Amino acid sequence: VKTVDEVFSLLENLLGWAKSQSGNLSINKELIDLNDLTNNVYSLNKGNLKFKNISFSMNIAPETTIYADMISITSVFRNILSNAIKFTPEGGSISINSKVDDGFVVIEFKDTGIGISEENMEKIFDSTQHITTYGTNQEVGSGLGINLCKDFTLKNGGDLWVKSVVSEGTSFLLRLPETNNDIKNQ
């Protein structure tokens, strides 16, 4: 039985994917307070974290900003946090950490989940591959989310990559501009 959140997430991913593939995705970049964005996404997932008894922490310096499109980057954060919850067993932990690195902010979503196999690591960002695995409570996804996250991150002038060890956890890392680098570099 799918929850309302799962159905909404699937529809949101399908819509985002369709807009992105058709070239109708509008990217309107602005300065975004990273703490505000992270707190908003945390609030949306608080119930699922509590349900699975997963501890959550944030380590983001005050006044850290990213220069991105609010709608697409919020979708990226929601997808990655949702996956971390899905693949972290009851009693595990998830943290979101950031650091500034040469005009960019590197944001790490780190979990103590089941990890990603080497075989699936090779396929995770390959849009020609379809990976659907079950979460620790048999939650299932569409397989669209991570490809959408990569696409949205690239369209925002950033990058997305993953590090994982089976049975130890996964870290998804985003690198996004701290400010409008186009203006700064002129």
Coordinates of C-alpha atoms in Angstrom, one line a residue:
V1 CA 0.0 0.0 0.0
K2 CA 1.5 3.3 -1.1
T3 CA 1.2 6.3 1.2
V4 CA 0.0 9.7 0.0
D5 CA 3.6 10.9 0.4
E6 CA 4.9 8.1 -1.9
V7 CA 2.3 8.8 -4.6
F8 CA 2.9 12.6 -4.4
S9 CA 6.7 12.0 -4.7
L10 CA 6.2 9.7 -7.7
L11 CA 3.9 12.3 -9.4
E12 CA 6.4 15.1 -8.6
N13 CA 9.2 13.1 -10.1
L14 CA 7.3 12.2 -13.2
L15 CA 6.3 15.8 -13.8
G16 CA 9.9 17.0 -13.2
W17 CA 11.3 14.4 -15.5
A18 CA 8.7 15.2 -18.3
K19 CA 9.5 18.9 -18.0
S20 CA 13.2 18.3 -18.0
Q21 CA 13.1 15.9 -21.0
S22 CA 10.8 18.2 -23.0
G23 CA 13.0 21.3 -22.4
N24 CA 10.1 23.0 -20.6
L25 CA 11.9 23.1 -17.3
S26 CA 12.3 26.7 -16.2
I27 CA 15.3 27.4 -14.0
N28 CA 15.1 30.7 -12.1
K29 CA 18.1 30.9 -9.9
E30 CA 18.2 32.9 -6.7
L31 CA 20.2 33.1 -3.5
I32 CA 18.7 30.4 -1.1
D33 CA 19.5 30.2 2.6
L34 CA 20.7 26.6 3.0
N35 CA 19.5 26.3 6.6
D36 CA 16.0 27.4 5.7
L37 CA 15.9 25.0 2.7
T38 CA 17.2 22.1 4.8
N39 CA 14.8 22.8 7.7
N40 CA 11.8 22.9 5.3
V41 CA 12.7 19.6 3.7
Y42 CA 13.3 18.1 7.2
S43 CA 9.9 19.3 8.3
L44 CA 8.3 17.5 5.4
N45 CA 10.0 14.3 6.4
K46 CA 9.8 14.6 10.2
G47 CA 7.0 12.0 10.4
N48 CA 8.8 9.4 8.4
L49 CA 12.0 9.9 10.5
K50 CA 10.0 9.5 13.7
F51 CA 8.1 6.5 12.4
K52 CA 11.5 4.7 11.7
N53 CA 13.1 6.1 14.8
I54 CA 15.9 7.6 12.7
S55 CA 18.0 10.4 14.4
F56 CA 18.6 13.5 12.2
S57 CA 21.2 16.2 12.5
M58 CA 22.3 19.2 10.5
N59 CA 25.7 20.8 10.4
I60 CA 25.4 23.9 8.2
A61 CA 27.1 27.1 9.0
P62 CA 24.7 30.1 9.6
E63 CA 24.1 32.3 6.6
T64 CA 25.4 29.6 4.1
T65 CA 23.7 30.3 0.7
I66 CA 23.4 28.5 -2.6
Y67 CA 22.6 30.0 -5.9
A68 CA 20.0 27.8 -7.4
D69 CA 16.4 27.4 -8.6
M70 CA 14.2 26.9 -5.4
I71 CA 11.7 24.5 -7.0
S72 CA 14.2 22.1 -8.6
I73 CA 16.7 22.1 -5.8
T74 CA 13.9 21.5 -3.2
S75 CA 12.9 18.5 -5.3
V76 CA 16.6 17.2 -5.2
F77 CA 16.8 17.6 -1.4
R78 CA 13.4 15.9 -0.9
N79 CA 14.3 13.0 -3.1
I80 CA 17.7 12.4 -1.5
L81 CA 16.4 12.7 2.1
S82 CA 13.4 10.5 1.2
N83 CA 15.8 7.8 -0.2
A84 CA 18.1 8.1 2.9
I85 CA 15.0 7.4 5.1
K86 CA 13.8 4.6 2.9
F87 CA 17.2 2.8 3.0
T88 CA 18.1 3.5 6.6
P89 CA 16.9 0.8 9.1
E90 CA 15.0 1.6 12.2
G91 CA 17.3 3.3 14.8
G92 CA 19.8 4.5 12.2
S93 CA 20.9 8.1 11.6
I94 CA 20.9 10.7 8.8
S95 CA 22.9 13.9 8.7
I96 CA 23.1 16.8 6.3
N97 CA 26.5 18.6 6.4
S98 CA 27.9 21.4 4.3
K99 CA 31.2 23.1 3.7
V100 CA 32.2 26.0 1.4
D101 CA 34.8 25.1 -1.2
D102 CA 36.1 27.7 -3.7
G103 CA 32.9 29.5 -4.5
F104 CA 30.8 26.3 -4.2
V105 CA 28.9 24.7 -1.3
V106 CA 29.3 20.9 -0.9
I107 CA 26.3 19.4 0.8
E108 CA 26.5 15.8 2.1
F109 CA 23.4 13.7 2.8
K110 CA 24.9 10.9 4.9
D111 CA 23.0 7.9 6.2
T112 CA 23.7 4.7 8.2
G113 CA 21.6 2.7 5.8
I114 CA 22.0 -0.6 3.8
G115 CA 24.4 1.0 1.2
I116 CA 24.5 0.5 -2.5
S117 CA 26.0 -2.6 -4.2
E118 CA 29.0 -2.1 -6.5
E119 CA 26.8 -3.4 -9.4
N120 CA 24.1 -0.7 -8.7
M121 CA 26.7 2.0 -8.1
E122 CA 27.7 1.6 -11.8
K123 CA 24.1 2.0 -12.9
I124 CA 22.8 4.7 -10.5
F125 CA 23.2 7.7 -12.8
D126 CA 22.8 5.8 -16.0
S127 CA 19.4 6.9 -17.5
T128 CA 19.3 3.8 -19.7
Q129 CA 19.3 1.5 -16.6
H130 CA 16.3 1.1 -14.4
I131 CA 17.1 0.3 -10.8
T132 CA 14.3 -0.3 -8.3
T133 CA 15.2 -1.7 -4.9
Y134 CA 13.2 -2.1 -1.7
G135 CA 13.7 0.0 1.4
T136 CA 14.2 -1.4 4.8
N137 CA 10.4 -1.5 5.4
Q138 CA 9.8 -2.8 1.8
E139 CA 9.2 0.7 0.4
V140 CA 9.7 0.8 -3.3
G141 CA 10.6 3.7 -5.6
S142 CA 10.1 4.6 -9.3
G143 CA 13.8 4.5 -10.2
L144 CA 13.4 8.1 -11.6
G145 CA 14.4 10.1 -8.5
I146 CA 18.2 9.9 -8.6
N147 CA 18.4 10.6 -12.3
L148 CA 16.1 13.5 -11.9
C149 CA 18.3 14.8 -9.0
K150 CA 21.4 14.6 -11.2
D151 CA 19.7 16.3 -14.0
F152 CA 18.4 19.1 -11.8
T153 CA 21.7 19.6 -10.1
L154 CA 23.6 19.9 -13.4
K155 CA 21.0 22.4 -14.7
N156 CA 21.7 24.5 -11.5
G157 CA 25.4 24.6 -12.4
G158 CA 26.4 21.9 -9.9
D159 CA 27.2 18.3 -9.6
L160 CA 26.0 15.2 -7.7
W161 CA 27.9 12.1 -6.8
V162 CA 27.6 9.2 -4.4
K163 CA 29.9 7.2 -2.0
S164 CA 28.6 4.0 -0.5
V165 CA 29.6 0.9 1.5
V166 CA 27.2 -2.0 1.7
S167 CA 25.8 -2.5 5.2
E168 CA 27.5 0.8 6.4
G169 CA 25.7 3.6 4.6
T170 CA 25.6 6.0 1.8
S171 CA 26.6 9.7 1.2
F172 CA 25.1 11.7 -1.6
L173 CA 27.1 14.8 -2.3
L174 CA 25.9 17.9 -4.1
R175 CA 28.2 20.7 -5.3
L176 CA 26.3 23.9 -5.9
P177 CA 27.3 27.5 -6.5
E178 CA 27.5 29.7 -3.4
T179 CA 26.6 32.9 -5.3
N180 CA 25.9 34.0 -8.8
N181 CA 29.3 33.0 -10.3
D182 CA 28.3 34.6 -13.6
I183 CA 28.2 38.1 -12.1
K184 CA 31.2 37.4 -9.8
N185 CA 33.4 36.3 -12.8
Q186 CA 32.8 39.3 -15.0

